[in-house]
Structure formats: structure tokens, C-alpha cells
Short mmCIF file of C-alpha atoms in Angstrom, two decimals:
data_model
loop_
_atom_site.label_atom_id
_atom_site.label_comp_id
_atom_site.label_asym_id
_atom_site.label_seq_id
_atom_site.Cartn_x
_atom_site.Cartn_y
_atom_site.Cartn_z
CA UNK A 454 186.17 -208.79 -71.00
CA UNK A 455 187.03 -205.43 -71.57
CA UNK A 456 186.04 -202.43 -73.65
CA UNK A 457 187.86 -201.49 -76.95
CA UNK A 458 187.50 -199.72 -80.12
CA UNK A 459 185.19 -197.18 -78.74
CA UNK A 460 183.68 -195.05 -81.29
CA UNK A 461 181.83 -191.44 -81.03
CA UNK A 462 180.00 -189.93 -84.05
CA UNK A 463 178.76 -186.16 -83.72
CA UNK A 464 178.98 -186.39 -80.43
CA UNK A 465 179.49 -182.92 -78.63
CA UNK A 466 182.71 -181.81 -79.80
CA UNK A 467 183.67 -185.38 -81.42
CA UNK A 468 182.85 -185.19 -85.16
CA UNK A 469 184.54 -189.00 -85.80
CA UNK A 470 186.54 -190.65 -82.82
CA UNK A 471 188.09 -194.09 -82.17
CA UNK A 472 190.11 -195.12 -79.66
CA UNK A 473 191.14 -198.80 -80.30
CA UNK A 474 194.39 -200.85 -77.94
CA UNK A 475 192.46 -200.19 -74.64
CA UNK A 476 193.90 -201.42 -71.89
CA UNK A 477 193.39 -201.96 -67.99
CA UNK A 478 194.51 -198.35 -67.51
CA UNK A 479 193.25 -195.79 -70.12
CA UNK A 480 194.72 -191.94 -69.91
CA UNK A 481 192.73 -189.11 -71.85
CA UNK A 482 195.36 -185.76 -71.89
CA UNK A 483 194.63 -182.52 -73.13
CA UNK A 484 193.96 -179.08 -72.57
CA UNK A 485 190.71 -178.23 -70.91
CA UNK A 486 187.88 -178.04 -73.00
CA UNK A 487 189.70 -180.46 -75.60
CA UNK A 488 186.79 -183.01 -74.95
CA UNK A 489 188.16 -185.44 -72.40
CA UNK A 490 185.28 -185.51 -70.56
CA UNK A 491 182.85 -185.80 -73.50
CA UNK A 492 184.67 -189.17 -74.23
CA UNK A 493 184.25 -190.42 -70.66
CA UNK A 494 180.68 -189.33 -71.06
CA UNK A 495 180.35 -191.09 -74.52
CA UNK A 496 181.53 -194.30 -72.40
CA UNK A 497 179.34 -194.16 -69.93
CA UNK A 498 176.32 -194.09 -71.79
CA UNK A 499 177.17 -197.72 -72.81
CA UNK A 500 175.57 -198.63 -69.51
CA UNK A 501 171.65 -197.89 -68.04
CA UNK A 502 170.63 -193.88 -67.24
CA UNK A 503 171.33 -190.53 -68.01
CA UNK A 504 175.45 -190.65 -68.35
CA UNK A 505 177.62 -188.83 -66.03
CA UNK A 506 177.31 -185.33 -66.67
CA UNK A 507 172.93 -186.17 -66.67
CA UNK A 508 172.61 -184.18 -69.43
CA UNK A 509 169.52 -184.10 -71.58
CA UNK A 510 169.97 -185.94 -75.01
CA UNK A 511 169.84 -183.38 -77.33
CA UNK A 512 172.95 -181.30 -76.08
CA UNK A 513 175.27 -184.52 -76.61
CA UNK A 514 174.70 -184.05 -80.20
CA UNK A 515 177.32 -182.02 -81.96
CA UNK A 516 174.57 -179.73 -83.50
CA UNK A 517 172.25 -180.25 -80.49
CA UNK A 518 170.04 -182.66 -81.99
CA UNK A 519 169.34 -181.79 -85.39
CA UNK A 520 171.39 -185.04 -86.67
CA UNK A 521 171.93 -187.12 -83.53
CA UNK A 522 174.35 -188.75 -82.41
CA UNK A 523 175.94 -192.60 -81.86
CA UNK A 524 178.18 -194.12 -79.59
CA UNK A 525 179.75 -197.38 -80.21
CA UNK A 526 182.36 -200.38 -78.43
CA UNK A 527 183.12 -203.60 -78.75
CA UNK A 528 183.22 -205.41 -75.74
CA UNK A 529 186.24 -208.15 -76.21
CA UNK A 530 186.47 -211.29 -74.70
CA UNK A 531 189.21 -212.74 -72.62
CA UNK A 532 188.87 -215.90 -74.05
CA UNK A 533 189.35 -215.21 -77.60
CA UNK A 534 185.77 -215.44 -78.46
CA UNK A 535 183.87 -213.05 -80.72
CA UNK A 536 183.41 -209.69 -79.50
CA UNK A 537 180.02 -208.22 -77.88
CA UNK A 538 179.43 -205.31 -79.73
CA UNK A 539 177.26 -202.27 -77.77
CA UNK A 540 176.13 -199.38 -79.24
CA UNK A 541 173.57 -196.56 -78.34
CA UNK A 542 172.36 -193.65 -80.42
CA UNK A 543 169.57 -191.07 -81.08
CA UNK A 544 168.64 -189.88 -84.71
CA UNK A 545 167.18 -186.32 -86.07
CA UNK A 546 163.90 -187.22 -86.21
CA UNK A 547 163.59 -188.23 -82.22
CA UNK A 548 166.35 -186.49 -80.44
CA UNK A 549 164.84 -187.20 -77.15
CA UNK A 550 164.59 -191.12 -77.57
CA UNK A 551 167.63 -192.94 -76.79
CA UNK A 552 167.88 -196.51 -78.67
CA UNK A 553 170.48 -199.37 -77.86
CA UNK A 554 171.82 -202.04 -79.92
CA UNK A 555 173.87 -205.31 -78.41
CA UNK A 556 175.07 -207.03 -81.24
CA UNK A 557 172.98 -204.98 -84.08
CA UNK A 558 169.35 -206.20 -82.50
CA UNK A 559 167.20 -203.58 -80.80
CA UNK A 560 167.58 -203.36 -76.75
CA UNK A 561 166.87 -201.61 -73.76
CA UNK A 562 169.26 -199.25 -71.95
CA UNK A 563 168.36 -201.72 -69.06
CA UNK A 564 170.13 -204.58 -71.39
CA UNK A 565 173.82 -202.48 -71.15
CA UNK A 566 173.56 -203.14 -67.16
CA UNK A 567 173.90 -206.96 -68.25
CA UNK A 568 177.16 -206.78 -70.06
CA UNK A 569 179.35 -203.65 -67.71
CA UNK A 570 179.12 -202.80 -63.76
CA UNK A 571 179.50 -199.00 -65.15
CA UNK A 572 181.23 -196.48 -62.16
CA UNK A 573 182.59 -192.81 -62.15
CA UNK A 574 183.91 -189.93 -60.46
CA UNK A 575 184.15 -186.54 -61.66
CA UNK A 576 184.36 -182.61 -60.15
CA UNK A 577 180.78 -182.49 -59.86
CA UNK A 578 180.69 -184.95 -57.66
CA UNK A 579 183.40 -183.50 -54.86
CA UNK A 580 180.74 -181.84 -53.26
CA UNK A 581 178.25 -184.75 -52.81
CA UNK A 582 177.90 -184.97 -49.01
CA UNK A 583 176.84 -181.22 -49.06
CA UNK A 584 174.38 -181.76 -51.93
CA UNK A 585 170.91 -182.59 -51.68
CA UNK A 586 169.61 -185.95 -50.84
CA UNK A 587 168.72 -186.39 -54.21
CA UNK A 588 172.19 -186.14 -55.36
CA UNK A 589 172.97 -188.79 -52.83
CA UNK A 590 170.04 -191.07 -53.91
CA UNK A 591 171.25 -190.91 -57.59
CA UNK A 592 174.72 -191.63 -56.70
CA UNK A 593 173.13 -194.87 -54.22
CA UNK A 594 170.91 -195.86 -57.00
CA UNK A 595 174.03 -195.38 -59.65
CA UNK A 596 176.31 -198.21 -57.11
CA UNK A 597 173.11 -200.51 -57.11
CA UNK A 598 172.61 -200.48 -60.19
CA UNK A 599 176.24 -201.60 -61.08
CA UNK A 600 174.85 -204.89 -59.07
CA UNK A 601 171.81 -205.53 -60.24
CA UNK A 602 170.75 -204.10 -63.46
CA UNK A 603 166.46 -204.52 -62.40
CA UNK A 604 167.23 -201.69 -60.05
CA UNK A 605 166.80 -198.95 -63.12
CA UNK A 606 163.53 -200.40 -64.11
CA UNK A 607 162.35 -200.51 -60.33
CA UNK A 608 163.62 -196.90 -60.43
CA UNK A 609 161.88 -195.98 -63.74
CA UNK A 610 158.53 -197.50 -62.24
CA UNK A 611 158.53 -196.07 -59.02
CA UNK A 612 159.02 -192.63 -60.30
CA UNK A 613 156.20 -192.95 -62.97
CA UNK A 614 153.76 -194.34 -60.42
CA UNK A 615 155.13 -191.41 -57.94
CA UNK A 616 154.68 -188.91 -60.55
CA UNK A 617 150.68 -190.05 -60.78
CA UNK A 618 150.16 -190.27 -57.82
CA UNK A 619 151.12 -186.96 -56.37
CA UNK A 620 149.06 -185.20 -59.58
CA UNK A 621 145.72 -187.20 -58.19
CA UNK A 622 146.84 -185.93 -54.57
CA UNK A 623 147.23 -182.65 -55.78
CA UNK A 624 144.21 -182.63 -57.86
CA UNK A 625 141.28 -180.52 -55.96
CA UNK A 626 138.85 -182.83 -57.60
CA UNK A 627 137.55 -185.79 -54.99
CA UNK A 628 139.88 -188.59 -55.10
CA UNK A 629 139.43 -192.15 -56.45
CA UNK A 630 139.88 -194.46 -54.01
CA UNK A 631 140.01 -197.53 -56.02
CA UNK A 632 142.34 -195.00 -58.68
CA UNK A 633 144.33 -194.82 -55.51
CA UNK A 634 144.71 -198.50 -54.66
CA UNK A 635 146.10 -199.34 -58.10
CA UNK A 636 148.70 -197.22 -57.83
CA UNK A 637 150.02 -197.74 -54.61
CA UNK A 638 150.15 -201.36 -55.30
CA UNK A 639 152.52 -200.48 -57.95
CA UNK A 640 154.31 -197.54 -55.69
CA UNK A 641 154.95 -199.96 -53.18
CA UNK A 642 155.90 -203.24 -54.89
CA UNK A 643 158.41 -201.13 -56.78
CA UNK A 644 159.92 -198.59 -54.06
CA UNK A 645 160.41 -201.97 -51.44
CA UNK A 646 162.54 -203.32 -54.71
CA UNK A 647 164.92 -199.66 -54.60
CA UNK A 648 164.76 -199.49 -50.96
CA UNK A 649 166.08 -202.85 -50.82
CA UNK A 650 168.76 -202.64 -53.52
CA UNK A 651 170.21 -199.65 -51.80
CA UNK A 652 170.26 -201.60 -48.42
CA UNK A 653 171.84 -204.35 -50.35
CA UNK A 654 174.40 -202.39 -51.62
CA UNK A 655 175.61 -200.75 -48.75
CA UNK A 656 175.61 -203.55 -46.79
CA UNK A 657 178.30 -205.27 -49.60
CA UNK A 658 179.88 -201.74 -49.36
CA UNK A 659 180.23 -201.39 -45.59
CA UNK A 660 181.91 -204.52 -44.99
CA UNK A 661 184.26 -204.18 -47.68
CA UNK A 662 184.77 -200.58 -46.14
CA UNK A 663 185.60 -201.82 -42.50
CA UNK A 664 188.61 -203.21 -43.45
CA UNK A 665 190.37 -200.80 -44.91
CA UNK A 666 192.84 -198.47 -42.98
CA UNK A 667 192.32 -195.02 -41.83
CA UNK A 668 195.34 -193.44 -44.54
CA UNK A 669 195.91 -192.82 -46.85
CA UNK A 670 191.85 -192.54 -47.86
CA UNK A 671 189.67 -191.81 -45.11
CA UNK A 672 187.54 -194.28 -44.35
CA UNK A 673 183.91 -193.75 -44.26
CA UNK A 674 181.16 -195.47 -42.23
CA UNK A 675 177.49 -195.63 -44.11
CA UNK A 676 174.24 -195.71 -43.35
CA UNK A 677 171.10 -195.20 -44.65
CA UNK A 678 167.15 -193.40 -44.16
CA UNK A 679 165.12 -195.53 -45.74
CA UNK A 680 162.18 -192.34 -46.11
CA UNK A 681 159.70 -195.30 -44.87
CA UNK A 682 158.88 -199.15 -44.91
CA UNK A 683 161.30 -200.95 -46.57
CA UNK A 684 158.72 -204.04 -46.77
CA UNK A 685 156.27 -203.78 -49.75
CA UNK A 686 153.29 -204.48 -47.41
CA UNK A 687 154.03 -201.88 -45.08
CA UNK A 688 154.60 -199.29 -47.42
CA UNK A 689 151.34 -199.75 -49.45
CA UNK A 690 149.56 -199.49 -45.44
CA UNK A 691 151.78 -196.49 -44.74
CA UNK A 692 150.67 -194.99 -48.45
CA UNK A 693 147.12 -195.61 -47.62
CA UNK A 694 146.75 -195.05 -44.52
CA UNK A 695 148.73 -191.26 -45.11
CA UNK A 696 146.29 -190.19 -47.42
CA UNK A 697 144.60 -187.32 -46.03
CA UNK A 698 147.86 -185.74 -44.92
CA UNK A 699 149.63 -186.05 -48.14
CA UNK A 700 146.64 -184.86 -49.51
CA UNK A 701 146.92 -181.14 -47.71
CA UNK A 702 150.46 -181.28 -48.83
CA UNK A 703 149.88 -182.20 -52.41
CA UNK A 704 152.63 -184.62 -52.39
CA UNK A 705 153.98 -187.79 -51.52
CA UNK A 706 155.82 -187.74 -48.18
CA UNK A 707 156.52 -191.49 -47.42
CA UNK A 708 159.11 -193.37 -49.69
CA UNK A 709 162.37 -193.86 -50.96
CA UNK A 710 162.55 -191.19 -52.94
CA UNK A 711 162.46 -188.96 -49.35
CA UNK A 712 165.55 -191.67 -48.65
CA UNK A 713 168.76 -190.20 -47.80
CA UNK A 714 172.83 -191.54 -47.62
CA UNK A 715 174.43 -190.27 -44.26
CA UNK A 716 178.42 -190.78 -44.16
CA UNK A 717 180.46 -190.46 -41.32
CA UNK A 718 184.21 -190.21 -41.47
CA UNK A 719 185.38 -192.98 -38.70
CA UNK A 720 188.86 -191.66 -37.34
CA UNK A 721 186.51 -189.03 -36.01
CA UNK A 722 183.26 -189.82 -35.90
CA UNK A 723 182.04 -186.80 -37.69
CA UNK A 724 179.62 -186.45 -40.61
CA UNK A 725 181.16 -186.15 -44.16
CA UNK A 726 179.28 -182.77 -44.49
CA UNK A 727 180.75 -181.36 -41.37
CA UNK A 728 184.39 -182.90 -42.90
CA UNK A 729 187.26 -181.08 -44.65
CA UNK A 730 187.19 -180.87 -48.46
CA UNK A 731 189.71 -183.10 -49.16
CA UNK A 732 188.22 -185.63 -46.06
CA UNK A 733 185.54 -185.37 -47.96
CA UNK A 734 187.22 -186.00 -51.28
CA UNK A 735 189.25 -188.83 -49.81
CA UNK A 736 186.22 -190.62 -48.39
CA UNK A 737 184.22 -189.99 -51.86
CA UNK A 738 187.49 -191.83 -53.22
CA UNK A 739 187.51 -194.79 -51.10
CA UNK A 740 183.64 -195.76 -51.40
CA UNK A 741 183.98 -195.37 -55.65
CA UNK A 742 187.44 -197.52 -55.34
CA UNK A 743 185.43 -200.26 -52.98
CA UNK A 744 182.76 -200.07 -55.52
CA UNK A 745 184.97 -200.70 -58.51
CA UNK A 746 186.19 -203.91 -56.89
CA UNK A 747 182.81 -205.51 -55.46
CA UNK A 748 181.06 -205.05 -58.93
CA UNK A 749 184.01 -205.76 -61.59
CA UNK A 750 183.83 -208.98 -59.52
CA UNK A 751 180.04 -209.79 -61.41
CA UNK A 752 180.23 -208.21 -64.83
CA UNK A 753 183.15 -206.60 -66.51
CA UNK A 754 183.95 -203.30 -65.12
CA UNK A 755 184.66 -199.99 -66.08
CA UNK A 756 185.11 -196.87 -63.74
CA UNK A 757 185.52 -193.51 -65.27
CA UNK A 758 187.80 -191.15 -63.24
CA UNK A 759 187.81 -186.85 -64.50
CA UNK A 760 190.45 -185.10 -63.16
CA UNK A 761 190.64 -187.33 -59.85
CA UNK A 762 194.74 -187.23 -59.63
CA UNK A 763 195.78 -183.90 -60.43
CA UNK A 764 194.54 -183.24 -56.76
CA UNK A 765 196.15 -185.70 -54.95
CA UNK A 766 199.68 -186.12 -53.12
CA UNK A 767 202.34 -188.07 -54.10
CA UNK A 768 201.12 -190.74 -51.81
CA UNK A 769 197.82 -190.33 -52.15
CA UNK A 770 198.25 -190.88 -56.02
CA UNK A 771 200.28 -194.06 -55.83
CA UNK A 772 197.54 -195.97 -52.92
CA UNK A 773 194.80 -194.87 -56.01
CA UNK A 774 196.90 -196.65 -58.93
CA UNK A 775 197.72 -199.51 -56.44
CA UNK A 776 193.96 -199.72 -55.79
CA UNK A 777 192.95 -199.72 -59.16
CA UNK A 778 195.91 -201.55 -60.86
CA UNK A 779 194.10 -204.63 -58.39
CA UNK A 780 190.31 -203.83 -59.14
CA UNK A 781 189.79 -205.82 -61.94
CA UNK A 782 187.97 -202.97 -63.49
CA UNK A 783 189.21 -201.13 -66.55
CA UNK A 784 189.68 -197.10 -65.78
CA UNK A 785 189.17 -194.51 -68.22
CA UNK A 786 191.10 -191.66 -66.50
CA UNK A 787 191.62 -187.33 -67.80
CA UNK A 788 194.10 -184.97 -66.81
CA UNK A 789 196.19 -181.34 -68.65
CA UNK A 790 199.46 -183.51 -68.29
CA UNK A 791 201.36 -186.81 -68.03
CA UNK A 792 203.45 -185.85 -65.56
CA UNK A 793 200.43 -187.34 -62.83
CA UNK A 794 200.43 -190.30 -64.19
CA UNK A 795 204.36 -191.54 -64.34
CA UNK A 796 203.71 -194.43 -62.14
CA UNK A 797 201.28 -196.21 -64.78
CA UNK A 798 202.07 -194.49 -67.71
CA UNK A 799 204.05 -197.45 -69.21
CA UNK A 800 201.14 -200.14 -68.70
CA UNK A 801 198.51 -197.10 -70.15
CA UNK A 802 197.14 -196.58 -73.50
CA UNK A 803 197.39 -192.57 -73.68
CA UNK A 804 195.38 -190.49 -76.26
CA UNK A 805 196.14 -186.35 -76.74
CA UNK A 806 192.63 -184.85 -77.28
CA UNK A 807 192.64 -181.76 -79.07
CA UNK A 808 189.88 -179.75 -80.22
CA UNK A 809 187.95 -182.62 -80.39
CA UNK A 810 190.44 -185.26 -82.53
CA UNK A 811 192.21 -187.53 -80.54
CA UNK A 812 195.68 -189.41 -81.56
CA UNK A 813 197.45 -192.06 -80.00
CA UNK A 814 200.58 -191.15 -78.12
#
């Protein structure tokens, strides 16, 4: 299956877009600010979370909020069969509340996770091994989640149940000790789940990693600080029995949401963050591209690539269109020009975006 006849309606800069005849590769040209990107980040709010650029609902709508906003595909089917159609939207009167509809019923944003493994790669992203360890848990929790669509809810729970518990911890009141106990029970059955998804997923990743060659990516070697127990029984002791000190800090210090990602680059042995830019590019590359095949192997696939080959080589550019031409994923790519693309431009749909309207070339 594969996406097609994507639609965006007041949607940033989009007023009324479709883009039907998708194929495997997908190229989205145009001067900057034409609203490439807004159509890769229409796209990838057909799967769970906040969309590539994280941005808060109301600023995707074309008059920031006041009418809302819809995105819509159909997801066809290889065999002929009718198509799944996906759709997600927020209306005037609740700009904040995104709603989802799979085949015109009523859904969760968990649901899309069931029907695409959902993957991207943009600018903002080049500079992920020198970001914070949030960035890096996002980006973990992003791969996971292209694998097993529970990990969002396990996400969303943990973080509610975190966000409780550190108010009663930083409460000056006396604490509830049986308050206490009900929500680490819920802290820890739920952060063991992430933990465990992201240790999941790496291990897939790292083995499919290990065999690749040093050029013309570099290849990356992962690993992973779990922030605490992994085990759900261990973390609810650890929660309990760190209560006083978290208590003087007024925070939760044991977790997975203190996790971190730590990449080395294996030809030499040296962490990504001490790494050249473009090692550190090249290495981002090859863990999205090994991504893209493990999960397009589950669920039909889509990975979203901004800008990514306007800053590569020659060589460099034809290994990433040899990668993805054998993925199995469908990729959604943006550049200013063609002239990047000549080696797949004959087996590519290509749209000019233009102030927002996009045509068919």
C-alpha cells in the first residue's frame, strides 16, 4: 500500500492542495518558502504525535486557528482492493484538539500508527547529536514508534503520571504516601514499556547497522542510558525508595525520560558529537535509511526527506537513491531544483510548489 491523493485544506500556506499519481519516489520543487515543507508536514501528521516541525496546532492553520484545518489521503492497496482512507483535522471551535478519521469513523492519532511506519529527516534535525537528550529521546521514541504503535500511548501515560508526580514532590504540603503508590504503579508499568521499546528498537537497528560499510555513509554504533530500571518492578522500588531525595529536588530524577541515545562513529571510535558536520550528517543518514527499511517491512512506509540531497556529493547522492529505490518505503523528498534529482527523476512524480499552489510537472 501506498499513499495517494493527499489533500491539505487551510493548511499553513495551502488554501486547497492535491497531489494525486504518487509514486515510490515523490519530488516537491520550489523556491524556498513556496511550502514544500508544509506539505511534508501535512503528511506526516497522518501518523501518531506532533508532526515534524512539533509545532503547536493552531499555527498549521492558514489563519492560525480561527477556521482549522484538515489533512486528508487515501491509502491504496496493492491488491486492487478499496482504498483506506485517513484523514486528521482540527475545527474553529477547538483549535487545540486534534481529531482523526480512518475510513470516516472517529479514531485516535494512536490508530494512524496501525496503517504507516511514518519516518523523516529534515534541517532541524542535522544537529541532533549536539542537541539535548530530549531531542534524542523524541527522535528514539519517533523510530519505536514506527514499530509498535502502543509506544505513543506508553509515552502519553508516562508523561501524565510524571507530570503528577513531580507537582506532589514539589508540593511543600506533607506527601501522600498511598497518593504516591498509585502513581508510581502507573510511572513504572508505563516507563518499563518506553524503556523497553527503545531497547527494542535499537537492538533491530544495530544489527541492521553492523553490516553496512564504512562509505559512503558513516556508519554509526548505538547505544543507550536507560535513566534507570528498565524492569517495571525495579523501577517502582527505585521510585519509592528515592523519595526523600527527589523530594529536595522537586523532581523526578530516575526514569526514561532522564534516558539518553549515545552514537559513536565506528571507523573511529569517536562520539557523533565530537564528529564532523557532515560525519555527523552522514551517520544521521544511515540510521533514518536503516530505519526506513526495518519498518516499511511491517506496515506500509513512508519517510519524508527536506532538503537531504542538495548537500550531498555526487556519490553520496546516488548510494541515498540506491538505498531508498530498495526500502520498500515511499519517500516524499524537497529541494530549489531538479537538477539533484536526475538519477530518479524519470521514475518520480514531481510537483512545482509556488506560493502555496502546487501543479504537476
Amino acid at each position: 500500500m501506498a499513499l495517494d491523493r493527499i489533500t491539505l485544506s487551510r493548511f499553513r500556506n495551502h488554501a486547497d492542495t492535491a497531489l494525486d499519481g504518487a509514486r515510490g519516489f515523490n519530488l516537491l520543487v520550489g523556491e524556498n518558502g513556496a511550502g514544500k515543507t508544509n506539505v511534508l508536514e501535512a503528511i506526516s501528521l497522518l501518523a501518531p504525535g506532533r508532526g515534524l516541525r512539533r509545532a503547536a496546532l493552531p499555527e498549521m492553520a492558514s489563519d492560525q486557528g480561527q477556521g482549522g484545518f484538515a489533512v486528508g489521503a487515501s491509502l491504496a492497496q496493492h491488491d486492487g482492493g478499496e482504498p483506506v482512507r485517513l484523514g486528521t483535522y482540527t475545527e474553529a471551535q477547538a483549535p487545540s484538539r486534534r481529531r482523526v478519521r480512518v475510513n470516516g469513523s472517529e479514531a485516535s492519532a494512536v490508530s494512524l500508527g496501525e496503517w504507516l511506519a511514518m519516518g523523516w529527516l529534515t534541517p532541524a534535525m542535522d544537529r541532533l547529536f549536539m542537541d539535548s537528550a530530549g531531542a534524542r529521546r523524541r527522535f528514539l521514541d519517533r523510530m519505536a514508534l514506527a514499530f509498535d504503535p502502543s509506544h505513543a500511548r506508553h509515552a502519553t501515560r508516562y508523561e501524565s503520571a510524571l507530570r503528577e508526580r513531580n507537582r506532589l514532590l514539589a508540593d511543600e504540603r506533607p506527601l501522600d504516601p498511598a497518593w504516591l503508590d498509585g502513581i508510581e504503579v502507573q510511572l513504572a508499568e508505563h516507563g518499563a514499556a518506553l524503556s523497553q521499546g527503545r531497547i527494542a528498537t535499537l537492538g533491530v537497528l544495530s544489527t541492521a547497522l553492523e553490516i553496512l560499510p564504512e562509505e559512503p555513509f558513516a556508519r554509526p554504533l548505538l547505544d543507550y542510558d536507560s535513566g534507570g530500571p528498565t524492569d517495571c518492578a525495579d523501577l517502582a522500588a527505585a521510585l519509592r525508595d528515592g523519595r526523600k531525595r527527589e523530594r529536595s529536588a522537586g523532581r523526578t530524577l530516575t526514569g526514561p525520560h532522564r534516558a539518553d541515545l549515545a552514537v559513536t562513529m565506528a571507523g573511529k571510535a569517536m562520539p557523533a558529537a565530537n564528529c564532523s558536520t557532515g560525519e555527523q550528517k552522514a551517520m544521521l543518514i544511515a540510521i533514518v535509511l536503516a530505519h526506513a527499511e526495518l519498518a516499511a517491512k511491517g506496515r506500509p512506509g513512508v519517510l519524508l526527506l527536506d532538503e537531504v540531497a542538495a548537500h550531498l556529493d555526487p556519490l553520496r547522492r546516488a548510494a541515498l537513491f540506491d538505498r531508498l529505490r530498495s526500502s520498500g518505503a515511499q519517500v516524499w523528498l524537497t529541494g530549489t531544483e531538479l537538477a539533484p534529482f536526475a538519477d530518479i527523476r524519470e521514475e518520480a512524480a514531481v510537483w512545482e510548489v509556488a506560493c502555496g499552489a502546487v501543479t504537476r510537472m
